[in-house]
CSV table of C-alpha atoms and ligand atoms in Angstrom, one decimal:
chain,number,residue,atom,x,y,z
A,1,UNK,CA,-1.6,-17.4,11.3
A,2,UNK,CA,-0.1,-14.1,12.4
A,3,UNK,CA,2.7,-14.8,14.8
A,4,UNK,CA,3.6,-12.1,17.2
A,5,UNK,CA,7.3,-11.3,16.7
A,6,UNK,CA,7.4,-9.0,19.8
A,7,UNK,CA,6.0,-11.7,22.1
A,8,UNK,CA,8.4,-14.3,20.5
A,9,UNK,CA,11.5,-12.1,21.1
A,10,UNK,CA,10.3,-11.2,24.6
A,11,UNK,CA,10.0,-15.0,25.4
A,12,UNK,CA,13.5,-15.6,24.0
A,13,UNK,CA,14.9,-12.9,26.3
A,14,UNK,CA,13.0,-14.3,29.3
A,15,UNK,CA,14.4,-17.8,28.7
A,16,UNK,CA,17.9,-16.2,28.3
A,17,UNK,CA,17.5,-15.0,31.9
A,18,UNK,CA,17.7,-18.6,33.3
A,19,UNK,CA,21.4,-19.3,33.9
A,20,UNK,CA,22.4,-16.0,32.3
A,21,UNK,CA,26.2,-15.5,32.1
A,22,UNK,CA,27.2,-12.4,30.3
A,23,UNK,CA,25.7,-12.7,26.8
A,24,UNK,CA,25.3,-16.4,27.1
A,25,UNK,CA,23.9,-19.0,29.4
A,26,UNK,CA,25.0,-21.8,31.8
A,27,UNK,CA,22.0,-24.1,31.9
A,28,UNK,CA,23.3,-27.8,31.9
A,29,UNK,CA,20.7,-30.5,32.0
A,30,UNK,CA,19.0,-30.9,35.4
A,31,UNK,CA,20.7,-27.9,36.9
A,32,UNK,CA,18.7,-25.4,39.0
A,33,UNK,CA,18.7,-23.0,36.0
A,34,UNK,CA,17.5,-25.7,33.6
A,35,UNK,CA,14.7,-26.9,35.8
A,36,UNK,CA,13.6,-23.3,36.5
A,37,UNK,CA,13.6,-22.6,32.8
A,38,UNK,CA,11.5,-25.7,32.2
A,39,UNK,CA,9.0,-24.7,34.9
A,40,UNK,CA,8.7,-21.3,33.3
A,41,UNK,CA,8.3,-22.8,29.9
A,42,UNK,CA,5.6,-25.2,31.2
A,43,UNK,CA,3.7,-22.2,32.4
A,44,UNK,CA,3.9,-20.5,29.0
A,45,UNK,CA,2.7,-23.7,27.3
A,46,UNK,CA,-0.3,-23.9,29.6
A,47,UNK,CA,-1.1,-20.3,28.9
A,48,UNK,CA,-1.0,-21.2,25.2
A,49,UNK,CA,-3.7,-23.8,25.8
A,50,UNK,CA,-1.4,-26.8,25.5
A,51,UNK,CA,-1.5,-29.8,27.8
A,52,UNK,CA,1.8,-29.9,29.8
A,53,UNK,CA,3.7,-33.2,30.2
A,54,UNK,CA,7.1,-34.0,31.6
A,55,UNK,CA,8.4,-37.5,31.0
A,56,UNK,CA,10.8,-39.5,33.2
A,57,UNK,CA,13.8,-38.0,31.5
A,58,UNK,CA,12.6,-34.4,31.9
A,59,UNK,CA,11.6,-33.9,28.3
A,60,UNK,CA,8.9,-31.3,28.4
A,61,UNK,CA,5.9,-31.4,26.0
A,62,UNK,CA,3.1,-29.0,25.4
A,63,UNK,CA,0.4,-31.1,23.7
A,64,UNK,CA,-2.3,-30.0,21.4
A,65,UNK,CA,-5.5,-32.1,21.3
A,66,UNK,CA,-5.6,-35.0,18.8
A,67,UNK,CA,-3.0,-35.6,16.0
A,68,UNK,CA,-0.5,-32.8,15.8
A,69,UNK,CA,2.7,-31.6,14.2
A,70,UNK,CA,5.5,-31.5,16.7
A,71,UNK,CA,7.8,-28.5,16.8
A,72,UNK,CA,10.7,-27.9,19.2
A,73,UNK,CA,14.3,-28.4,20.2
A,74,UNK,CA,16.1,-28.2,23.6
A,75,UNK,CA,16.6,-25.7,26.4
A,76,UNK,CA,19.6,-27.2,28.2
A,77,UNK,CA,23.0,-25.7,27.3
A,78,UNK,CA,26.6,-26.5,26.9
A,79,UNK,CA,28.8,-25.7,30.0
A,80,UNK,CA,29.5,-22.4,28.3
A,81,UNK,CA,26.4,-22.0,26.1
A,82,UNK,CA,25.0,-19.5,23.6
A,83,UNK,CA,21.6,-18.0,24.4
A,84,UNK,CA,20.0,-19.3,21.2
A,85,UNK,CA,21.3,-22.9,20.8
A,86,UNK,CA,18.1,-24.9,21.2
A,87,UNK,CA,16.2,-22.0,22.8
A,88,UNK,CA,15.3,-20.6,19.5
A,89,UNK,CA,13.6,-23.8,18.3
A,90,UNK,CA,11.5,-24.1,21.5
A,91,UNK,CA,10.4,-20.5,21.7
A,92,UNK,CA,9.6,-20.4,18.0
A,93,UNK,CA,7.6,-23.6,18.4
A,94,UNK,CA,5.7,-22.0,21.3
A,95,UNK,CA,4.8,-18.9,19.3
A,96,UNK,CA,3.7,-21.0,16.3
A,97,UNK,CA,1.5,-23.2,18.6
A,98,UNK,CA,-0.3,-20.1,19.8
A,99,UNK,CA,-1.3,-19.2,16.2
A,100,UNK,CA,-1.5,-22.5,14.2
A,101,UNK,CA,-3.9,-25.2,15.3
A,102,UNK,CA,-2.7,-28.8,15.6
A,103,UNK,CA,0.8,-27.9,16.7
A,104,UNK,CA,2.6,-29.4,19.8
A,105,UNK,CA,5.8,-28.2,21.4
A,106,UNK,CA,8.8,-30.0,23.0
A,107,UNK,CA,11.9,-29.1,24.8
A,108,UNK,CA,14.1,-32.2,24.9
A,109,UNK,CA,16.5,-32.8,27.8
A,110,UNK,CA,20.3,-33.1,27.8
A,111,UNK,CA,20.6,-32.5,24.0
A,112,UNK,CA,24.0,-31.0,24.9
A,113,UNK,CA,25.2,-34.3,26.3
A,114,UNK,CA,26.1,-33.6,29.8
A,115,UNK,CA,25.6,-37.3,30.2
A,116,UNK,CA,25.5,-38.8,26.7
A,117,UNK,CA,24.7,-37.6,23.1
A,118,UNK,CA,21.3,-35.9,22.7
A,119,UNK,CA,20.2,-38.1,25.6
A,120,UNK,CA,16.6,-37.0,26.2
A,121,UNK,CA,15.4,-37.4,22.6
A,122,UNK,CA,17.5,-40.6,22.3
A,123,UNK,CA,15.6,-42.2,25.2
A,124,UNK,CA,12.2,-40.8,24.1
A,125,UNK,CA,12.7,-42.2,20.5
A,126,UNK,CA,13.8,-45.6,21.7
A,127,UNK,CA,17.5,-45.3,20.8
A,128,UNK,CA,18.5,-45.8,24.4
A,129,UNK,CA,16.7,-47.4,27.3
A,130,UNK,CA,16.0,-45.3,30.5
A,131,UNK,CA,18.0,-47.9,32.4
A,132,UNK,CA,21.0,-47.4,30.1
A,133,UNK,CA,20.7,-43.7,30.3
A,134,UNK,CA,20.5,-43.8,34.1
A,135,UNK,CA,23.9,-45.4,34.1
A,136,UNK,CA,25.6,-42.6,32.2
A,137,UNK,CA,28.0,-40.5,34.2
A,138,UNK,CA,29.0,-36.8,33.7
A,139,UNK,CA,32.6,-35.5,34.0
A,140,UNK,CA,32.1,-34.9,37.7
A,141,UNK,CA,31.0,-38.5,38.3
A,142,UNK,CA,27.3,-37.7,38.8
A,143,UNK,CA,25.0,-40.4,37.3
A,144,UNK,CA,22.0,-39.4,35.2
A,145,UNK,CA,19.8,-41.4,37.6
A,146,UNK,CA,20.8,-39.2,40.5
A,147,UNK,CA,20.7,-36.0,38.4
A,148,UNK,CA,17.1,-36.6,37.1
A,149,UNK,CA,15.8,-37.0,40.6
A,150,UNK,CA,15.2,-33.2,40.5
A,151,UNK,CA,12.2,-33.8,38.2
A,152,UNK,CA,10.4,-35.1,41.2
A,153,UNK,CA,6.6,-35.4,40.9
A,154,UNK,CA,6.6,-33.3,37.6
A,155,UNK,CA,7.1,-36.6,35.7
A,156,UNK,CA,3.7,-37.6,34.2
A,157,UNK,CA,4.5,-40.7,32.2
A,158,UNK,CA,5.5,-41.4,28.7
A,159,UNK,CA,4.4,-39.3,25.7
A,160,UNK,CA,3.3,-41.4,22.8
A,161,UNK,CA,5.0,-40.5,19.5
A,162,UNK,CA,2.0,-41.9,17.6
A,163,UNK,CA,0.1,-38.7,18.2
A,164,UNK,CA,2.5,-36.7,16.1
A,165,UNK,CA,2.5,-36.5,12.3
A,166,UNK,CA,6.0,-35.1,11.9
A,167,UNK,CA,8.7,-33.0,13.6
A,168,UNK,CA,10.3,-29.7,12.5
A,169,UNK,CA,13.1,-28.0,14.4
A,170,UNK,CA,14.4,-24.5,13.7
A,171,UNK,CA,17.9,-23.9,15.0
A,172,UNK,CA,20.8,-21.5,14.6
A,173,UNK,CA,23.3,-22.8,12.0
A,174,UNK,CA,26.2,-22.8,14.5
A,175,UNK,CA,28.6,-22.6,11.5
A,176,UNK,CA,29.8,-19.9,9.1
A,177,UNK,CA,28.0,-20.5,5.8
A,178,UNK,CA,24.8,-18.5,6.0
A,179,UNK,CA,26.4,-15.5,7.6
A,180,UNK,CA,29.4,-15.5,5.2
A,181,UNK,CA,27.1,-15.8,2.1
A,182,UNK,CA,24.6,-13.2,3.3
A,183,UNK,CA,21.7,-15.8,3.4
A,184,UNK,CA,18.9,-15.6,5.9
A,185,UNK,CA,17.6,-19.2,5.9
A,186,UNK,CA,19.1,-22.7,5.5
A,187,UNK,CA,16.8,-25.7,4.8
A,188,UNK,CA,18.7,-28.8,6.1
A,189,UNK,CA,19.2,-31.8,3.7
A,190,UNK,CA,20.9,-34.2,6.2
A,191,UNK,CA,22.5,-34.3,9.6
A,192,UNK,CA,26.0,-35.8,10.1
A,193,UNK,CA,26.6,-38.9,12.2
A,194,UNK,CA,28.8,-38.7,15.4
A,195,UNK,CA,30.9,-41.1,17.5
A,196,UNK,CA,32.1,-40.1,21.0
A,197,UNK,CA,34.1,-41.9,23.6
A,198,UNK,CA,36.4,-41.3,26.6
A,199,UNK,CA,39.9,-42.8,26.5
A,200,UNK,CA,42.2,-43.2,29.6
A,201,UNK,CA,46.0,-43.5,29.4
A,202,UNK,CA,47.4,-44.8,32.7
A,203,UNK,CA,51.2,-44.3,33.3
A,204,UNK,CA,53.3,-43.7,36.4
A,205,UNK,CA,52.9,-40.6,38.5
A,206,UNK,CA,56.3,-39.5,39.7
A,207,UNK,CA,58.6,-36.6,40.8
A,208,UNK,CA,59.0,-34.0,38.0
A,209,UNK,CA,62.6,-33.2,39.1
A,210,UNK,CA,64.1,-36.5,39.9
A,211,UNK,CA,62.6,-38.8,37.3
A,212,UNK,CA,64.8,-39.0,34.2
A,213,UNK,CA,63.0,-38.5,30.9
A,214,UNK,CA,63.9,-42.0,29.6
A,215,UNK,CA,62.4,-43.7,32.7
A,216,UNK,CA,59.1,-41.8,32.6
A,217,UNK,CA,55.6,-43.3,31.8
A,218,UNK,CA,54.1,-39.9,31.3
A,219,UNK,CA,50.4,-40.0,30.4
A,220,UNK,CA,50.4,-36.5,28.9
A,221,UNK,CA,53.3,-37.3,26.6
A,222,UNK,CA,51.4,-40.3,25.4
A,223,UNK,CA,48.3,-38.2,24.8
A,224,UNK,CA,50.4,-35.6,22.9
A,225,UNK,CA,51.9,-38.3,20.7
A,226,UNK,CA,48.5,-39.9,20.2
A,227,UNK,CA,47.0,-36.6,18.9
A,228,UNK,CA,49.9,-36.0,16.5
A,229,UNK,CA,49.7,-39.6,15.2
A,230,UNK,CA,45.9,-39.5,14.8
A,231,UNK,CA,46.0,-36.3,12.8
A,232,UNK,CA,48.5,-37.8,10.5
A,233,UNK,CA,46.7,-41.2,10.0
A,234,UNK,CA,43.3,-39.7,9.5
A,235,UNK,CA,44.4,-37.6,6.5
A,236,UNK,CA,43.9,-40.5,4.2
A,237,UNK,CA,40.3,-41.2,5.0
A,238,UNK,CA,38.7,-37.8,5.8
A,239,UNK,CA,37.1,-35.1,3.6
A,240,UNK,CA,36.8,-31.4,4.1
A,241,UNK,CA,33.5,-32.0,6.0
A,242,UNK,CA,35.0,-34.5,8.4
A,243,UNK,CA,35.7,-33.2,11.9
A,244,UNK,CA,37.3,-34.7,15.0
A,245,UNK,CA,37.9,-33.2,18.4
A,246,UNK,CA,39.7,-33.9,21.7
A,247,UNK,CA,37.6,-31.4,23.7
A,248,UNK,CA,37.8,-32.6,27.3
A,249,UNK,CA,41.1,-33.5,28.9
A,250,UNK,CA,41.7,-34.2,32.6
A,251,UNK,CA,45.3,-34.9,33.8
A,252,UNK,CA,45.9,-36.5,37.1
A,253,UNK,CA,47.0,-35.2,39.5
A,254,UNK,CA,47.3,-32.1,37.4
A,255,UNK,CA,50.2,-30.5,39.3
A,256,UNK,CA,53.3,-28.8,37.8
A,257,UNK,CA,55.8,-30.8,39.8
A,258,UNK,CA,54.3,-34.2,39.2
A,259,UNK,CA,54.7,-36.3,36.1
A,260,UNK,CA,51.0,-37.0,35.0
A,261,UNK,CA,50.1,-40.6,35.9
A,262,UNK,CA,46.7,-40.5,34.1
A,263,UNK,CA,45.2,-38.7,31.2
A,264,UNK,CA,41.4,-39.1,30.7
A,265,UNK,CA,40.2,-37.5,27.4
A,266,UNK,CA,37.3,-37.4,25.0
A,267,UNK,CA,37.6,-38.3,21.4
A,268,UNK,CA,34.7,-37.3,19.1
A,269,UNK,CA,34.4,-37.5,15.4
A,270,UNK,CA,31.6,-36.6,12.9
A,271,UNK,CA,31.0,-37.3,9.2
A,272,UNK,CA,28.1,-37.8,6.8
A,273,UNK,CA,29.2,-41.3,5.8
A,274,UNK,CA,28.7,-44.1,8.3
A,275,UNK,CA,31.5,-46.2,6.7
A,276,UNK,CA,34.0,-43.4,7.2
A,277,UNK,CA,32.9,-43.1,10.8
A,278,UNK,CA,33.7,-46.8,11.2
A,279,UNK,CA,37.1,-46.5,9.5
A,280,UNK,CA,38.0,-43.5,11.7
A,281,UNK,CA,37.1,-45.6,14.8
A,282,UNK,CA,39.4,-48.4,13.7
A,283,UNK,CA,42.3,-45.9,13.2
A,284,UNK,CA,41.6,-44.2,16.5
A,285,UNK,CA,41.6,-47.4,18.5
A,286,UNK,CA,44.7,-48.9,16.8
A,287,UNK,CA,46.6,-45.6,17.1
A,288,UNK,CA,45.7,-45.2,20.8
A,289,UNK,CA,46.7,-48.8,21.6
A,290,UNK,CA,50.0,-48.5,19.6
A,291,UNK,CA,51.0,-45.2,21.2
A,292,UNK,CA,50.1,-46.4,24.7
A,293,UNK,CA,52.3,-49.4,24.3
A,294,UNK,CA,55.2,-47.3,23.0
A,295,UNK,CA,54.9,-45.0,26.0
A,296,UNK,CA,54.5,-47.8,28.5
A,297,UNK,CA,51.0,-46.6,29.6
A,298,UNK,CA,47.8,-48.6,29.9
A,299,UNK,CA,45.0,-47.8,27.5
A,300,UNK,CA,41.3,-48.1,28.4
A,301,UNK,CA,38.4,-47.3,26.0
A,302,UNK,CA,35.2,-46.2,27.6
A,303,UNK,CA,31.7,-46.9,26.0
A,304,UNK,CA,31.2,-45.7,22.5
A,305,UNK,CA,28.3,-43.2,22.1
A,306,UNK,CA,27.0,-42.2,18.7
A,307,UNK,CA,24.3,-41.6,16.2
A,308,UNK,CA,24.3,-42.4,12.5
A,309,UNK,CA,23.8,-39.8,9.7
A,310,UNK,CA,20.2,-39.1,8.8
A,311,UNK,CA,18.5,-37.5,5.8
A,312,UNK,CA,15.6,-35.1,6.3
A,313,UNK,CA,12.1,-36.0,5.0
A,314,UNK,CA,11.5,-34.8,1.5
A,315,UNK,CA,7.8,-33.7,2.0
A,316,UNK,CA,8.6,-31.6,5.1
A,317,UNK,CA,11.7,-30.2,3.4
A,318,UNK,CA,9.6,-29.1,0.5
A,319,UNK,CA,7.2,-27.3,2.8
A,320,UNK,CA,10.2,-25.5,4.4
A,321,UNK,CA,11.6,-24.6,1.0
A,322,UNK,CA,8.3,-23.1,-0.2
A,323,UNK,CA,8.0,-21.1,3.1
A,324,UNK,CA,11.7,-20.0,2.8
A,325,UNK,CA,11.1,-18.7,-0.8
A,326,UNK,CA,8.0,-16.8,0.4
A,327,UNK,CA,9.7,-15.2,3.4
A,328,UNK,CA,13.2,-14.8,2.1
A,329,UNK,CA,13.1,-15.0,-1.7
A,330,UNK,CA,16.5,-15.8,-3.1
A,331,UNK,CA,18.0,-15.5,0.3
A,332,UNK,CA,18.0,-19.1,1.4
A,333,UNK,CA,19.8,-22.4,0.5
A,334,UNK,CA,19.6,-26.1,1.1
A,335,UNK,CA,22.5,-27.3,3.2
A,336,UNK,CA,23.8,-30.1,5.5
A,337,UNK,CA,24.1,-29.9,9.3
A,338,UNK,CA,27.5,-30.4,10.8
A,339,UNK,CA,25.9,-30.1,14.2
A,340,UNK,CA,23.9,-32.9,15.9
A,341,UNK,CA,20.3,-32.2,16.7
A,342,UNK,CA,17.3,-33.9,18.4
A,343,UNK,CA,15.8,-34.2,14.9
A,344,UNK,CA,18.3,-37.1,14.3
A,345,UNK,CA,16.6,-39.2,17.1
A,346,UNK,CA,13.0,-38.1,16.4
A,347,UNK,CA,13.5,-39.2,12.8
A,348,UNK,CA,13.3,-42.8,14.2
A,349,UNK,CA,9.6,-42.2,15.0
A,350,UNK,CA,8.3,-39.8,12.4
A,351,UNK,CA,9.3,-37.7,9.3
A,352,UNK,CA,11.6,-34.9,10.4
A,353,UNK,CA,13.0,-31.7,9.0
A,354,UNK,CA,15.1,-28.7,10.1
A,355,UNK,CA,15.7,-25.1,9.2
A,356,UNK,CA,18.6,-22.8,10.1
A,357,UNK,CA,19.1,-19.1,10.7
A,358,UNK,CA,22.6,-17.5,10.5
A,359,UNK,CA,25.0,-17.5,13.4
A,360,UNK,CA,27.0,-14.2,13.4
A,361,UNK,CA,30.6,-15.0,12.6
A,362,UNK,CA,29.6,-18.7,12.7
A,363,UNK,CA,30.2,-18.7,16.4
A,364,UNK,CA,28.4,-21.2,18.7
A,365,UNK,CA,29.0,-23.2,21.9
A,366,UNK,CA,30.4,-19.9,23.2
A,367,UNK,CA,28.9,-17.1,25.2
A,368,UNK,CA,29.4,-14.8,22.2
A,369,UNK,CA,26.9,-16.8,20.0
A,370,UNK,CA,24.3,-14.4,18.4
A,371,UNK,CA,21.9,-13.9,15.5
A,372,UNK,CA,20.4,-10.7,14.1
A,373,UNK,CA,16.8,-10.1,15.3
A,374,UNK,CA,15.5,-9.8,11.8
A,375,UNK,CA,16.9,-13.3,11.0
A,376,UNK,CA,15.3,-14.8,14.2
A,377,UNK,CA,12.0,-13.4,13.1
A,378,UNK,CA,12.4,-14.7,9.5
A,379,UNK,CA,13.1,-18.1,11.0
A,380,UNK,CA,9.9,-17.9,13.0
A,381,UNK,CA,7.9,-16.8,10.0
A,382,UNK,CA,9.2,-19.7,7.8
A,383,UNK,CA,8.4,-22.2,10.6
A,384,UNK,CA,4.9,-20.8,11.0
A,385,UNK,CA,4.2,-20.9,7.2
A,386,UNK,CA,5.5,-24.5,7.0
A,387,UNK,CA,3.5,-25.5,10.1
A,388,UNK,CA,0.3,-24.1,8.7
A,389,UNK,CA,0.8,-26.2,5.5
A,390,UNK,CA,1.8,-29.4,7.4
A,391,UNK,CA,-0.5,-29.3,10.5
A,392,UNK,CA,-3.1,-32.1,10.5
A,393,UNK,CA,-5.7,-29.6,11.8
B,1,HGY,O1,27.3,-30.9,19.5
B,1,HGY,C1,26.4,-30.6,18.8
B,1,HGY,O2,26.4,-30.8,17.6
B,1,HGY,C2,25.1,-30.1,19.4
B,1,HGY,O3,25.2,-28.7,19.5
B,1,HGY,N1,24.9,-30.6,20.8
B,2,MN,MN1,21.4,-27.4,19.8
B,3,MN,MN1,24.6,-27.3,21.0
């Protein structure tokens, strides 16, 4: 079961080359860079003796014969992505599959949600139908149905989840804990839930010089007031682990001499408690409607996307903890995940577990994302040990 750290690191760097942008990557789902990376990965899977299969969403599987343990993550990236987010889990899975019998590999599609929220594994695990996914639209108005046409004749039919005995995903932490505490490995206890929607405030576009302030129906002013009111009203229901983000804003017509007539913005929130997610949704909706009325703008709520919190499987977690203690004695911890992962969806179909390696400075979803090579290799070794213990072969 001797993994080859050099080959693993070389494959990671090779994958980094698809959509490379400085130290990071730009490899959104279905982009040329994403599909070129998937074709390269399919070749590496075949060389490793795995049976290659793309499904209709563009999820890419490398399948071992018979029942197998599934390892993997995703290779699509955020619009400004780090080189390791998702890539680490796929390349580590590939290296382990070369050395441990009974291991299959997957790279899920659109985990980064160009169209939805962990869309590829959501469809594969039955959380979303392909027809519903096809109707999702990205920020440029492209539908997923149109985007996934690039898969072409690669698509080889569904991959049956019944052949897998469990799923393990290694991923960068994407947060500050392991790096700050000088730890090498995190074994994940649970993954937070998420809610995500687009809200539109529609006011009155007008001349920025001749329109008196008291006559304006300024969509940006409404958004600004909404954000302040939301922060104030959430204080009573959140905990230090709760997060919420307005990360995407488009003002129309976005010109310095025109009062913005329309503000279209994302509102996303995450927490480990499904009831708190629901309470936050009620506060968000009520506050948006109230502020919109006060500012004389229309308020439209887009579809709500989301996933509930999920606990990792105890048996798989124990195998990861044993492997972590063997590889990094006293240098690991059990911890929750504040980031969303494909493991959330896969847990619908089979036992799942995750392990983390440190993110330097806790930075992720940024070109500067990085992890020390020794920590990458330690993550590979923990995954390999656990896979050898868990593989059905
Ligand atoms: O947003 C997330 O948590 C994941 O990195 N897509
Ligand atoms: Mn990821
Ligand atoms: Mn990510």
